[in-house]
PDB file of C-alpha atoms in Angstrom:
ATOM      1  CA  UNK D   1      -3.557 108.908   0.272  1.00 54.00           C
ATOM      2  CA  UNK D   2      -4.337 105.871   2.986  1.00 76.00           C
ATOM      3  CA  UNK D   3      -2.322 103.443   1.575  1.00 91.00           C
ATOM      4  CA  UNK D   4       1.102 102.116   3.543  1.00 94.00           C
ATOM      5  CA  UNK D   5       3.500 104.169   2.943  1.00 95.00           C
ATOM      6  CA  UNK D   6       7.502 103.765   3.568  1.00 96.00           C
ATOM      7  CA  UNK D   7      10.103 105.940   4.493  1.00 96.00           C
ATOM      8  CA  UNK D   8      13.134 106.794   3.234  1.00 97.00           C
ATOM      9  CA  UNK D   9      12.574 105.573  -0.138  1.00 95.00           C
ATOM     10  CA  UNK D  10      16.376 105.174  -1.051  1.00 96.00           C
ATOM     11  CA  UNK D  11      18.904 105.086   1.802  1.00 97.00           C
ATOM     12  CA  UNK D  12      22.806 104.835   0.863  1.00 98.00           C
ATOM     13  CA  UNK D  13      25.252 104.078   3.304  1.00 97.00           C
ATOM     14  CA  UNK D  14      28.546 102.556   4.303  1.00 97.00           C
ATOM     15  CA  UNK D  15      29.236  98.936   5.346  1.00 97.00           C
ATOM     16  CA  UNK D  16      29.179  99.069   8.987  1.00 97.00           C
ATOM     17  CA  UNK D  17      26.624 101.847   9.804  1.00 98.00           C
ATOM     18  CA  UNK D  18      23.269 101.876  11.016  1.00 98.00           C
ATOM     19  CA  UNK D  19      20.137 102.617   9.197  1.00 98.00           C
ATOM     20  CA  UNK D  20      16.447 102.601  10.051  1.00 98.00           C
ATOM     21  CA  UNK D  21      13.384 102.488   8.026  1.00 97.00           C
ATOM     22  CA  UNK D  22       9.847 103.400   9.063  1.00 98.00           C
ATOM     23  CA  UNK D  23       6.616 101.872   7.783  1.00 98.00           C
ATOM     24  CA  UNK D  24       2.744 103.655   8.142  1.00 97.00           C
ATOM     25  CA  UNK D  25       0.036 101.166   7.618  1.00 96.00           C
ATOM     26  CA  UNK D  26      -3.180 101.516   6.448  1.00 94.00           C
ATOM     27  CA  UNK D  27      -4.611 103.071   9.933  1.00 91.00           C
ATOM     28  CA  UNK D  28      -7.630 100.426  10.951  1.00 87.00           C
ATOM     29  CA  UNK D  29      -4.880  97.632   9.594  1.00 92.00           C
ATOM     30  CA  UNK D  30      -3.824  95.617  13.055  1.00 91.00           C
ATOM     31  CA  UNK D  31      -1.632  93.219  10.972  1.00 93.00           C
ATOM     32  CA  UNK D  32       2.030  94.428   9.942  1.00 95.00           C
ATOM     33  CA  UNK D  33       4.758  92.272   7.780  1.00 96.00           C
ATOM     34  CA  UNK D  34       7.782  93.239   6.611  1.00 97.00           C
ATOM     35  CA  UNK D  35       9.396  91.332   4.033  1.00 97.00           C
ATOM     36  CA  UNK D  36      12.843  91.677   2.035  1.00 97.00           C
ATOM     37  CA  UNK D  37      13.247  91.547  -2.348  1.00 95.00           C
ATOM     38  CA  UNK D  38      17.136  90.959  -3.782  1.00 94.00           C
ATOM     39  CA  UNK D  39      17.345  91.726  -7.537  1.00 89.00           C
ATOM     40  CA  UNK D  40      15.365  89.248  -9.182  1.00 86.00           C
ATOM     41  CA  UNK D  41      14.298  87.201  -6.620  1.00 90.00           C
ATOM     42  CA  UNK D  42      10.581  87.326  -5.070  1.00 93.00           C
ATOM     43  CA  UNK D  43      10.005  89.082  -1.518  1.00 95.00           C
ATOM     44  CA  UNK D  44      10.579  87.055   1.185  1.00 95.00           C
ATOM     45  CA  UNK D  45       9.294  87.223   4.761  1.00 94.00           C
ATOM     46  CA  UNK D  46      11.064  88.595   7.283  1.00 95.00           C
ATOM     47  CA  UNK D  47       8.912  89.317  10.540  1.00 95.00           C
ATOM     48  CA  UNK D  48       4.906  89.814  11.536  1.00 93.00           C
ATOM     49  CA  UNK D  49       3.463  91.785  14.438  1.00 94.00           C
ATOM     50  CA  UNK D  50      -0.161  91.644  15.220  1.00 92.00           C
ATOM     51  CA  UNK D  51      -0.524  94.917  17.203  1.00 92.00           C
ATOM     52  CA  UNK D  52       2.380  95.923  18.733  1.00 92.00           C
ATOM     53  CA  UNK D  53       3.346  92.344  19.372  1.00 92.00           C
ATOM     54  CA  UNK D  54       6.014  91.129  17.364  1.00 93.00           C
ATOM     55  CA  UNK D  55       4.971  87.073  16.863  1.00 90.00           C
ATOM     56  CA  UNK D  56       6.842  85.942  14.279  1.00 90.00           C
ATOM     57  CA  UNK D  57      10.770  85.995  13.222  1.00 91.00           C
ATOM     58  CA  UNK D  58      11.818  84.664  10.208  1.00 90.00           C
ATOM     59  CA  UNK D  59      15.753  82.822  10.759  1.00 87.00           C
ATOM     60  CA  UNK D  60      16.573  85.258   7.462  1.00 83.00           C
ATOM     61  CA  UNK D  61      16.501  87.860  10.691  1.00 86.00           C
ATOM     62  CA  UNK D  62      19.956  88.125  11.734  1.00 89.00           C
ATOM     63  CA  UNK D  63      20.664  89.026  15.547  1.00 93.00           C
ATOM     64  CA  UNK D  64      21.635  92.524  13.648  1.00 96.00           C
ATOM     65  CA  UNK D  65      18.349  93.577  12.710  1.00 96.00           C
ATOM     66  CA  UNK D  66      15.247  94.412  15.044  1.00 96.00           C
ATOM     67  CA  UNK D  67      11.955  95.523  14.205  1.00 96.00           C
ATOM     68  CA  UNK D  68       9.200  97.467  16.893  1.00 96.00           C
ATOM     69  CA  UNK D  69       5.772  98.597  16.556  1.00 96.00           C
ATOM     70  CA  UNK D  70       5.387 100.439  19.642  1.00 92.00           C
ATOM     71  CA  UNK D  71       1.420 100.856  20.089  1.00 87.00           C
ATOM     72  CA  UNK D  72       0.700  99.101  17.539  1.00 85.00           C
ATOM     73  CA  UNK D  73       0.814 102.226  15.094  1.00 91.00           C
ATOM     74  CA  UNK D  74       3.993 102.601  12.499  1.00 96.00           C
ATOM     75  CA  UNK D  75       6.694 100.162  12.183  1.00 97.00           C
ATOM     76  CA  UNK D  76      10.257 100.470  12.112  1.00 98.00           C
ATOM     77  CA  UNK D  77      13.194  98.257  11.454  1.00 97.00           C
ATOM     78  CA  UNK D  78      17.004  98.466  11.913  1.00 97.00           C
ATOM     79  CA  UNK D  79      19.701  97.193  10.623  1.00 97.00           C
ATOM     80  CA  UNK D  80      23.037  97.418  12.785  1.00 97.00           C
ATOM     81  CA  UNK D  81      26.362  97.120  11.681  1.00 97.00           C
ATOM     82  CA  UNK D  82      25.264  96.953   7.445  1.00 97.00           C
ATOM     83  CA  UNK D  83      26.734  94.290   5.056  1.00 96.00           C
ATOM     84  CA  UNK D  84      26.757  94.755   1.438  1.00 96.00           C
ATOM     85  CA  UNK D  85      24.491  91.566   1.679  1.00 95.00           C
ATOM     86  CA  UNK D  86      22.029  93.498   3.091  1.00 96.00           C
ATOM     87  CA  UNK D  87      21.691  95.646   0.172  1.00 97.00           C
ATOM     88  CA  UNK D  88      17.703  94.690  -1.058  1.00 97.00           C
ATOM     89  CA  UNK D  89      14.289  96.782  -1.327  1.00 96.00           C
ATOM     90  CA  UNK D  90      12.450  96.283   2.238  1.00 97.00           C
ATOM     91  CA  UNK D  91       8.971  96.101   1.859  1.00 97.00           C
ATOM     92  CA  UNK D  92       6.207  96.745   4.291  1.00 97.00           C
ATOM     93  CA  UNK D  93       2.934  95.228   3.793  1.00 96.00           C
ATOM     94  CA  UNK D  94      -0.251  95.669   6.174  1.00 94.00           C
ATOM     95  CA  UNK D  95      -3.555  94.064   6.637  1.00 91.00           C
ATOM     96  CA  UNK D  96      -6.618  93.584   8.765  1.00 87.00           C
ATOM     97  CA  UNK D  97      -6.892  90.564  11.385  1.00 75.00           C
ATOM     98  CA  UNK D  98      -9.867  89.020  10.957  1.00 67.00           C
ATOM     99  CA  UNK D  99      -9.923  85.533  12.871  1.00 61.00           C
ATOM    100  CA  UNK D 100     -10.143  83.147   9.449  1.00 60.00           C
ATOM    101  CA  UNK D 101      -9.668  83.249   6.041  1.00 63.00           C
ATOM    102  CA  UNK D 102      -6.763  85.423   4.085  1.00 70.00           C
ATOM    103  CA  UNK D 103      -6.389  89.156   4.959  1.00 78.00           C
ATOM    104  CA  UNK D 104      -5.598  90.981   1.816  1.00 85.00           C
ATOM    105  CA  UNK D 105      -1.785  92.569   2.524  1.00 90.00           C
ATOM    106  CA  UNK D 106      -1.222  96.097   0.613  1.00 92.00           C
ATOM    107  CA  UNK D 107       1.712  96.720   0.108  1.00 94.00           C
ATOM    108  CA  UNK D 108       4.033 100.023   0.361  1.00 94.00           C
ATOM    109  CA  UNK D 109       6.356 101.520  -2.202  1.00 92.00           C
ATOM    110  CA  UNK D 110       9.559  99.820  -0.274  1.00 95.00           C
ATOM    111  CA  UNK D 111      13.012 100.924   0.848  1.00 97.00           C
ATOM    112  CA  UNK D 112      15.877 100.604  -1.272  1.00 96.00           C
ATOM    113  CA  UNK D 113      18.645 100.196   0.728  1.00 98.00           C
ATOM    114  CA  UNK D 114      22.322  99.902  -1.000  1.00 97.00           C
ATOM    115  CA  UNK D 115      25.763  99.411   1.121  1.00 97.00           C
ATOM    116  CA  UNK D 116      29.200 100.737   0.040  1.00 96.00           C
TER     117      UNK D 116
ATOM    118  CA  UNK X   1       8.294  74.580   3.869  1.00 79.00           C
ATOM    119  CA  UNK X   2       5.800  76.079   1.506  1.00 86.00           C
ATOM    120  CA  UNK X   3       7.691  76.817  -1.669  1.00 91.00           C
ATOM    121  CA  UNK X   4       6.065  78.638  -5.079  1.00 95.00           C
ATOM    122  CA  UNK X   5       8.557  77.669  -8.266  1.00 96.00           C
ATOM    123  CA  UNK X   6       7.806  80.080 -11.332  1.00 95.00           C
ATOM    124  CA  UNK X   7       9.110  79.285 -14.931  1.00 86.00           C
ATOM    125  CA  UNK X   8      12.496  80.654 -15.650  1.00 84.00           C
ATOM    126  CA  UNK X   9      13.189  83.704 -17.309  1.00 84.00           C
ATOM    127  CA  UNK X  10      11.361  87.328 -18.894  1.00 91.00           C
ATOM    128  CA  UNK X  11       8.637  86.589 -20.854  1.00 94.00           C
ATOM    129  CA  UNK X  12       8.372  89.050 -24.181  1.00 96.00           C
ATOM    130  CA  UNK X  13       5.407  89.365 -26.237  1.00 96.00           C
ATOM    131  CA  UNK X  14       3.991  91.163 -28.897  1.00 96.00           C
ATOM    132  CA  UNK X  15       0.468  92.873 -28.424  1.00 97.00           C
ATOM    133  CA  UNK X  16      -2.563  91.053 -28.347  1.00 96.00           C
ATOM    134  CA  UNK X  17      -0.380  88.101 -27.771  1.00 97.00           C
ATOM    135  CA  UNK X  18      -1.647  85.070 -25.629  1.00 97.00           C
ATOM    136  CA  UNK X  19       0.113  84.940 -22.049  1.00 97.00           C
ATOM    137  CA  UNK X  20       0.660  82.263 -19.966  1.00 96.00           C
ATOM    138  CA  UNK X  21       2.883  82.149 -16.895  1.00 97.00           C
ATOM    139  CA  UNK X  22       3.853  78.925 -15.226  1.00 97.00           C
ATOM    140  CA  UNK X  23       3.679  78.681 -11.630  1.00 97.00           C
ATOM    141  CA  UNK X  24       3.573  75.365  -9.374  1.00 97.00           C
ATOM    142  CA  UNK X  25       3.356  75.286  -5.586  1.00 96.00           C
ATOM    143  CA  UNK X  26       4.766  72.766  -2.669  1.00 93.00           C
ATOM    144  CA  UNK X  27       2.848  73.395   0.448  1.00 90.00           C
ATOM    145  CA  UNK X  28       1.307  71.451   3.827  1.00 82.00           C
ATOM    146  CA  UNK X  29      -2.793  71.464   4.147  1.00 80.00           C
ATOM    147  CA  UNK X  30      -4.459  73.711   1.987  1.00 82.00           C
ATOM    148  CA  UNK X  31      -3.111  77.019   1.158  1.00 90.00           C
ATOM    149  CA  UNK X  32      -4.445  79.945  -0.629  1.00 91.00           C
ATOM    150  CA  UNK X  33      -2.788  80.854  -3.938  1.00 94.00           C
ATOM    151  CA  UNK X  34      -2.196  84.228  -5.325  1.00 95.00           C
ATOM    152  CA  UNK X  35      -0.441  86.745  -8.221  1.00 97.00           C
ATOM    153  CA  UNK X  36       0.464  90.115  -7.276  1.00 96.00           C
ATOM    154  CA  UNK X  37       1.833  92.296 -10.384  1.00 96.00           C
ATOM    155  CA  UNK X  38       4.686  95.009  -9.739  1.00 93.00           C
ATOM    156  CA  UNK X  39       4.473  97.677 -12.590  1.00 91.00           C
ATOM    157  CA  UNK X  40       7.301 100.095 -12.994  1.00 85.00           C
ATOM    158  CA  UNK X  41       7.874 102.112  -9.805  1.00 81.00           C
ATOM    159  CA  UNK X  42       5.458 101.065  -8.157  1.00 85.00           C
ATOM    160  CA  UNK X  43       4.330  98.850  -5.200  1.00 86.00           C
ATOM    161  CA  UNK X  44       3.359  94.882  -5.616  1.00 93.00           C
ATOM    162  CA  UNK X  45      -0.708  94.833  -6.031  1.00 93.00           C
ATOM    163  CA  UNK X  46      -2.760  91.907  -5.581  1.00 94.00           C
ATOM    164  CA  UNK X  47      -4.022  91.071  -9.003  1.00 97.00           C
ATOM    165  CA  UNK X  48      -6.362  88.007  -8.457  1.00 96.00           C
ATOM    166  CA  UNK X  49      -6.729  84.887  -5.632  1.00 94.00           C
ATOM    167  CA  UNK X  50      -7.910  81.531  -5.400  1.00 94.00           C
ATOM    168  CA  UNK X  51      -8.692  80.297  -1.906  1.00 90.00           C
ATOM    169  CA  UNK X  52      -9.803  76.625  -2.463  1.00 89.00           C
ATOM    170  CA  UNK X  53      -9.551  73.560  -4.842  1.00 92.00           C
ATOM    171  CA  UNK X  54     -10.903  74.557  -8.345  1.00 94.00           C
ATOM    172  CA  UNK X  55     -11.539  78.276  -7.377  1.00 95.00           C
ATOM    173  CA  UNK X  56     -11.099  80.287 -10.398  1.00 97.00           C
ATOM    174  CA  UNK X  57      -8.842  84.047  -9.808  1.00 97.00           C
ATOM    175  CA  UNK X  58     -10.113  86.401 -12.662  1.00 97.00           C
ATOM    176  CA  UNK X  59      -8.851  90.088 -12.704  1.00 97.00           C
ATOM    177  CA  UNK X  60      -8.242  92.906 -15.531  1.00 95.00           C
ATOM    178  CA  UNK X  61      -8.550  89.867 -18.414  1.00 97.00           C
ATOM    179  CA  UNK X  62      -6.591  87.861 -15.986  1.00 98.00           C
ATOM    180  CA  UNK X  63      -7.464  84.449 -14.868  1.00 98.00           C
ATOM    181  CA  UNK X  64      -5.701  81.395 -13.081  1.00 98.00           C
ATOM    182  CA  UNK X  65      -7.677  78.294 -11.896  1.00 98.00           C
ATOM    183  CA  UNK X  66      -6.460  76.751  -8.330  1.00 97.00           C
ATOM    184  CA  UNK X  67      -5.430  72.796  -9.454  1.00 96.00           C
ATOM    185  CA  UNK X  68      -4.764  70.582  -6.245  1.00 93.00           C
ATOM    186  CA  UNK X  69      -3.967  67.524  -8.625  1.00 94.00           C
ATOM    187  CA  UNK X  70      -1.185  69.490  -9.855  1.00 95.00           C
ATOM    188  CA  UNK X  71      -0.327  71.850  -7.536  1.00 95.00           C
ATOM    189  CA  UNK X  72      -0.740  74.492 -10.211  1.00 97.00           C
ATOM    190  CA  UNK X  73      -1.783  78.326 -10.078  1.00 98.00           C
ATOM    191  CA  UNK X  74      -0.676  78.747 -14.207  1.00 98.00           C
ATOM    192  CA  UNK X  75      -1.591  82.640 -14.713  1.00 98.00           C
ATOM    193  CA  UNK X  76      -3.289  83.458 -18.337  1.00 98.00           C
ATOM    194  CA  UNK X  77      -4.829  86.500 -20.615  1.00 97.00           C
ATOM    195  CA  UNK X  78      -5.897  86.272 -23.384  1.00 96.00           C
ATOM    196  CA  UNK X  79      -5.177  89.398 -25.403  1.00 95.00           C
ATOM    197  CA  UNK X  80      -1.996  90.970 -23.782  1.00 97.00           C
ATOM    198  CA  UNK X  81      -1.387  95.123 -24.097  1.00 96.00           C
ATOM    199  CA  UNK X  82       1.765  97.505 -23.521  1.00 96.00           C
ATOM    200  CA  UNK X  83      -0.034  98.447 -20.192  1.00 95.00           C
ATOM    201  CA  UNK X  84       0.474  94.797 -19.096  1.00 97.00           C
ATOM    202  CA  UNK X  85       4.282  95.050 -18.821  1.00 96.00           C
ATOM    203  CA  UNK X  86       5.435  94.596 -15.129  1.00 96.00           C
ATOM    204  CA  UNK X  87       6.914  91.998 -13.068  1.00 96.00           C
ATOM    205  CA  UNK X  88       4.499  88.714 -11.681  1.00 97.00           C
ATOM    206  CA  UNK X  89       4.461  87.060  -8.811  1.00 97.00           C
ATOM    207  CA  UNK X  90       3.010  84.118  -7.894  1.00 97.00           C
ATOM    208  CA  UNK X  91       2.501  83.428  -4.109  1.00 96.00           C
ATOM    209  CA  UNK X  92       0.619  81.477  -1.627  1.00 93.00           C
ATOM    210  CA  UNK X  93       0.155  81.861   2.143  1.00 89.00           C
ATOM    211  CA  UNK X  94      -1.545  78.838   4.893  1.00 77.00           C
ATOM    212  CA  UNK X  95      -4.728  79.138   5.783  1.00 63.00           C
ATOM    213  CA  UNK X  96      -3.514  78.641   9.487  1.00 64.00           C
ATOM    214  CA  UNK X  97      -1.161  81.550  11.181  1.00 66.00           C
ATOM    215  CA  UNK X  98      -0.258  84.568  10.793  1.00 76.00           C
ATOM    216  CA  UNK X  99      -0.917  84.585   6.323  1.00 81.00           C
ATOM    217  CA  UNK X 100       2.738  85.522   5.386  1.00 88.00           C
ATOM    218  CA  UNK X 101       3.377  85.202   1.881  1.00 92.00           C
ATOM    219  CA  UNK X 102       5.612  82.761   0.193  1.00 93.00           C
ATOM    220  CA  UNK X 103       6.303  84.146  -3.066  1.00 96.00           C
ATOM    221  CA  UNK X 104       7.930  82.793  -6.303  1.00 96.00           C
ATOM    222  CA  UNK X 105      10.888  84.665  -7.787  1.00 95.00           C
ATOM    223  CA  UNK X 106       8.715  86.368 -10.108  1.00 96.00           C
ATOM    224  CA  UNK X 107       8.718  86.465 -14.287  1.00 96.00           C
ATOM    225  CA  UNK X 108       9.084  90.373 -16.199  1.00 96.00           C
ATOM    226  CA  UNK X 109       6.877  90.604 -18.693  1.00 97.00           C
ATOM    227  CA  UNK X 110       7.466  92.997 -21.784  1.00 96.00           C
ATOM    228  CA  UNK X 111       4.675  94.021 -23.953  1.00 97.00           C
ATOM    229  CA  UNK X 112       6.426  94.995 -27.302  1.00 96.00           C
ATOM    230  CA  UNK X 113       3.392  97.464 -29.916  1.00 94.00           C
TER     231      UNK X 113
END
């Protein structure tokens, strides 16, 4: 399967720990979102590297959460010091960078993430 | 900021039904408008696009026309079927930048035999 694919799919932990999630995109795919869904809301964009440089923060980004892509390959992002606010399904989305016009983004499964 | 309102609430449906789902837009310039479909357990999937004034999206039995005048993306089929039940999204993302999506908050759709 090349698609973008997510890892772990659930996680479950306690208000106050740490968690990270990983993201594979699509391998010739230099363009790398992730985004955050809350129960019945749409996704909503959290941060954007183009290669391994991270160019775009969304202010929904608290100081607690930080996202690499070192060389520009997989993704992850961490969450410090989990709130049960931060309970959601994180979503990572990848797409080519072609200079104009839209880049189709595909989509992975997504990480559920709930906080006790 | 760019903004994409969807009409409130699940949408239910008998098959072969006509479907329309409402979706308007608030954005600078001219952005490209899009629905993405989330079935059950799966990921979103891009389901049709409209880049420019008066473009037409069509996809699956799915269309949705691109209407500047009122900053509409209204998704439609014509002849609905249990496979159609999932979640829609309507979304659009600027032509300029990086093409992160704004997305609406998305209406479940139920297919009922």
């Amino acid at each position: 399967d090349t698609g973008v694919s997510q890892n772990p799919r659930h996680k479950i932990t306690k208000r106050g720990q740490n968690v990270t999630f990983r993201c594979d995109p699509i391998s010739e795919h230099n363009r790398l979102y992730w985004y955050r869904q809350t129960l019945g809301q749409g996704p909503e964009f959290l941060t954007y590297f183009q290669n391994e440089a991270q160019l775009e923060k969304s202010r929904l980004l608290s100081d607690r959460f930080s996202a690499e892509r070192p060389k520009g390959s997989f993704s992850t992002l961490e969450i410090q010091r989990t709130e049960q606010g931060d309970s959601a399904m994180y979503l990572c989305a990848s797409s080519r960078g072609e200079a104009s016009g839209y880049n189709e983004q595909f989509f992975g499964p997504g990480t559920r993430l709930t906080v006790l | 900021g760019d903004s994409v309102t969807q009409m409130e609430g699940p949408v239910t449906l008998s098959e072969e039904a006509f479907l329309t789902i409402n979706c308007t837009y608030t954005a600078t310039g001219y952005p490209s408008l899009f629905w993405y479909v989330q079935y059950p357990g799966e990921g979103l999937q891009l389901l049709l696009k409209a880049t420019k004034a008066d473009d037409k999206g069509s996809n699956k039995g799915f269309e949705a026309t691109y209407r500047k005048e009122t900053t509409s993306f209204h998704l439609e089929k014509g002849s609905v079927q249990v496979s159609d039940s999932a979640v829609y999204f309507c979304a659009l993302t600027s032509y300029y930048g990086n093409n992160r999506l704004a997305f609406g908050k998305g209406n479940q759709v139920v297919v009922i035999p």
